[in-house]
Amino acid sequence: MVDLLVTYMEMRRADPAPARACPVVGAMVAQERLDSADYISLYRAVGEPVQWDQRLRMAAEELDRLLALPSTHIHVLRVEGEAAGLCEFNGVGQPEVELVHFGLVPAFHGRRLGPFLLDQALRAIWSHAPQRVWLHTDTYDHPSAQSVYGRAGFKPYAQRMETFSD
């Protein structure tokens, strides 16, 4: 068993500031419908350094159903066509939308691409007029995750120690 400090954060309105400028030539963010093989490949590339395993433990049929849901939106950052990061939302079209996964492939860290991806994806999600977008982050996440979320407009609303199987 592993004890993790989990921080819950939320946004109650879209960021009124202008969209972030693209920090790297050839970078773009778009919502994509990934098949399960492409999704798992990108999920592993982004998540292995921070021990993501939720989607790896899902049955293939369950993952396929999740990816096919109209309420599941995956925004992919591509740099010169190469997948560099993802921002996954569940519950799009509902009053509350969860930002489930967000991150970059490690080779793309340090270029201000994370805040750009998050800004672009959140603007797309707010176009669906949710009442709230929320997420949770924990001690295994990237060390600057909370500050990136804070600069994007998320505010902490709860924090607790949770125990997970390792």
CSV table of C-alpha atoms in Angstrom, one decimal:
chain,number,residue,atom,x,y,z
A,1,MET,CA,0.0,0.0,0.0
A,2,VAL,CA,1.1,3.5,-0.8
A,3,ASP,CA,0.0,6.7,0.9
A,4,LEU,CA,-0.3,9.7,-1.4
A,5,LEU,CA,-1.2,13.3,-0.7
A,6,VAL,CA,-4.0,14.1,-3.2
A,7,THR,CA,-4.9,17.6,-4.0
A,8,TYR,CA,-8.3,18.3,-5.7
A,9,MET,CA,-8.5,21.5,-7.8
A,10,GLU,CA,-11.3,23.1,-9.8
A,11,MET,CA,-12.1,25.9,-12.2
A,12,ARG,CA,-15.6,27.6,-12.1
A,13,ARG,CA,-15.1,29.8,-15.2
A,14,ALA,CA,-13.0,30.0,-18.4
A,15,ASP,CA,-9.8,32.0,-18.3
A,16,PRO,CA,-10.7,35.4,-19.7
A,17,ALA,CA,-7.1,36.1,-20.7
A,18,PRO,CA,-6.1,35.8,-24.4
A,19,ALA,CA,-5.0,32.4,-25.6
A,20,ARG,CA,-1.4,31.5,-25.0
A,21,ALA,CA,0.8,31.9,-28.0
A,22,CYS,CA,2.3,28.7,-29.4
A,23,PRO,CA,5.8,28.5,-27.9
A,24,VAL,CA,7.3,26.2,-30.5
A,25,VAL,CA,7.1,26.4,-34.3
A,26,GLY,CA,5.2,23.4,-35.6
A,27,ALA,CA,3.2,22.7,-32.4
A,28,MET,CA,-0.5,22.3,-32.5
A,29,VAL,CA,-3.3,21.0,-30.2
A,30,ALA,CA,-6.4,19.2,-31.6
A,31,GLN,CA,-9.1,16.9,-30.2
A,32,GLU,CA,-8.4,13.5,-31.6
A,33,ARG,CA,-10.3,10.2,-31.6
A,34,LEU,CA,-7.4,7.7,-30.9
A,35,ASP,CA,-7.8,4.0,-31.3
A,36,SER,CA,-6.8,2.0,-28.2
A,37,ALA,CA,-3.3,1.1,-29.5
A,38,ASP,CA,-2.4,4.8,-30.3
A,39,TYR,CA,-4.0,5.9,-27.0
A,40,ILE,CA,-2.0,3.4,-24.9
A,41,SER,CA,1.2,4.2,-26.7
A,42,LEU,CA,0.8,7.9,-25.9
A,43,TYR,CA,-0.5,7.2,-22.4
A,44,ARG,CA,2.6,5.1,-21.6
A,45,ALA,CA,5.0,7.7,-23.2
A,46,VAL,CA,3.5,10.5,-21.0
A,47,GLY,CA,2.6,8.5,-17.9
A,48,GLU,CA,5.3,6.0,-17.2
A,49,PRO,CA,7.6,8.5,-15.5
A,50,VAL,CA,4.8,9.5,-13.1
A,51,GLN,CA,3.5,6.0,-12.6
A,52,TRP,CA,0.2,6.2,-14.5
A,53,ASP,CA,-1.4,2.8,-14.6
A,54,GLN,CA,-5.2,3.3,-14.5
A,55,ARG,CA,-5.8,2.8,-18.2
A,56,LEU,CA,-3.2,-0.1,-18.3
A,57,ARG,CA,-5.3,-2.0,-15.8
A,58,MET,CA,-8.5,-1.6,-17.8
A,59,ALA,CA,-9.9,-4.5,-19.9
A,60,ALA,CA,-9.4,-3.8,-23.6
A,61,GLU,CA,-13.2,-3.7,-24.2
A,62,GLU,CA,-13.7,-1.2,-21.4
A,63,LEU,CA,-11.0,1.1,-22.7
A,64,ASP,CA,-12.5,0.9,-26.2
A,65,ARG,CA,-15.9,1.9,-24.8
A,66,LEU,CA,-14.4,4.8,-22.9
A,67,LEU,CA,-12.5,6.1,-25.9
A,68,ALA,CA,-15.7,5.9,-28.0
A,69,LEU,CA,-17.9,7.9,-25.6
A,70,PRO,CA,-18.9,11.3,-27.0
A,71,SER,CA,-18.2,12.7,-23.4
A,72,THR,CA,-14.5,11.6,-23.6
A,73,HIS,CA,-12.3,14.2,-25.3
A,74,ILE,CA,-8.6,13.7,-25.8
A,75,HIS,CA,-6.6,16.7,-26.9
A,76,VAL,CA,-3.3,15.8,-28.4
A,77,LEU,CA,-0.3,18.1,-28.7
A,78,ARG,CA,1.7,17.4,-31.8
A,79,VAL,CA,5.1,18.9,-32.6
A,80,GLU,CA,6.0,18.6,-36.3
A,81,GLY,CA,3.4,15.8,-36.4
A,82,GLU,CA,4.9,13.8,-33.4
A,83,ALA,CA,2.6,13.2,-30.4
A,84,ALA,CA,4.1,15.2,-27.6
A,85,GLY,CA,1.4,15.3,-25.0
A,86,LEU,CA,-2.2,14.7,-24.1
A,87,CYS,CA,-5.1,16.2,-22.2
A,88,GLU,CA,-8.0,13.8,-21.5
A,89,PHE,CA,-11.4,14.9,-20.2
A,90,ASN,CA,-14.4,12.8,-19.1
A,91,GLY,CA,-17.9,14.1,-18.8
A,92,VAL,CA,-17.8,16.7,-21.6
A,93,GLY,CA,-21.4,17.9,-22.2
A,94,GLN,CA,-22.2,17.4,-18.5
A,95,PRO,CA,-22.2,20.2,-15.8
A,96,GLU,CA,-19.0,18.8,-14.4
A,97,VAL,CA,-16.0,17.8,-16.5
A,98,GLU,CA,-13.0,16.0,-15.1
A,99,LEU,CA,-9.5,16.5,-16.4
A,100,VAL,CA,-8.4,12.9,-16.0
A,101,HIS,CA,-4.9,12.9,-17.6
A,102,PHE,CA,-2.6,15.7,-18.6
A,103,GLY,CA,1.1,15.6,-19.4
A,104,LEU,CA,3.9,15.7,-21.9
A,105,VAL,CA,6.3,13.1,-23.2
A,106,PRO,CA,9.5,13.8,-21.2
A,107,ALA,CA,11.5,14.7,-24.4
A,108,PHE,CA,9.2,17.8,-24.7
A,109,HIS,CA,9.5,19.1,-21.2
A,110,GLY,CA,11.0,22.5,-20.6
A,111,ARG,CA,9.6,24.3,-23.7
A,112,ARG,CA,6.4,25.8,-22.2
A,113,LEU,CA,4.4,23.2,-24.2
A,114,GLY,CA,2.5,22.0,-21.1
A,115,PRO,CA,0.8,25.3,-20.3
A,116,PHE,CA,0.1,25.8,-24.1
A,117,LEU,CA,-1.5,22.3,-24.3
A,118,LEU,CA,-3.6,22.9,-21.2
A,119,ASP,CA,-4.7,26.3,-22.3
A,120,GLN,CA,-5.8,25.1,-25.7
A,121,ALA,CA,-7.6,22.1,-24.4
A,122,LEU,CA,-9.4,24.0,-21.6
A,123,ARG,CA,-10.6,26.6,-24.1
A,124,ALA,CA,-12.1,23.8,-26.2
A,125,ILE,CA,-13.8,22.3,-23.1
A,126,TRP,CA,-15.2,25.6,-21.9
A,127,SER,CA,-16.9,26.0,-25.3
A,128,HIS,CA,-19.2,23.2,-24.1
A,129,ALA,CA,-20.3,25.5,-21.1
A,130,PRO,CA,-19.7,23.2,-18.1
A,131,GLN,CA,-20.3,24.6,-14.7
A,132,ARG,CA,-17.0,23.3,-13.4
A,133,VAL,CA,-13.8,21.6,-14.6
A,134,TRP,CA,-12.0,19.6,-11.9
A,135,LEU,CA,-9.0,17.4,-11.4
A,136,HIS,CA,-6.9,15.7,-8.8
A,137,THR,CA,-3.1,15.6,-8.6
A,138,ASP,CA,-0.9,13.7,-6.2
A,139,THR,CA,2.7,13.4,-4.9
A,140,TYR,CA,3.7,11.2,-7.9
A,141,ASP,CA,2.8,13.8,-10.5
A,142,HIS,CA,5.3,16.1,-12.1
A,143,PRO,CA,6.7,18.5,-9.4
A,144,SER,CA,5.4,21.6,-11.3
A,145,ALA,CA,1.9,20.1,-11.9
A,146,GLN,CA,0.1,22.1,-9.2
A,147,SER,CA,1.7,25.4,-10.3
A,148,VAL,CA,0.8,24.8,-13.9
A,149,TYR,CA,-2.8,24.1,-12.9
A,150,GLY,CA,-2.8,27.2,-10.7
A,151,ARG,CA,-1.6,29.4,-13.5
A,152,ALA,CA,-4.3,27.9,-15.7
A,153,GLY,CA,-6.9,29.1,-13.3
A,154,PHE,CA,-7.5,26.0,-11.1
A,155,LYS,CA,-8.0,26.5,-7.3
A,156,PRO,CA,-7.4,23.8,-4.7
A,157,TYR,CA,-10.6,22.9,-2.8
A,158,ALA,CA,-9.6,19.7,-0.9
A,159,GLN,CA,-6.5,17.9,0.1
A,160,ARG,CA,-6.2,14.5,1.8
A,161,MET,CA,-4.0,11.5,2.3
A,162,GLU,CA,-5.3,8.5,0.3
A,163,THR,CA,-4.0,4.9,0.3
A,164,PHE,CA,-3.6,3.0,-2.9
A,165,SER,CA,-2.3,-0.5,-3.7
A,166,ASP,CA,1.1,-0.4,-5.3
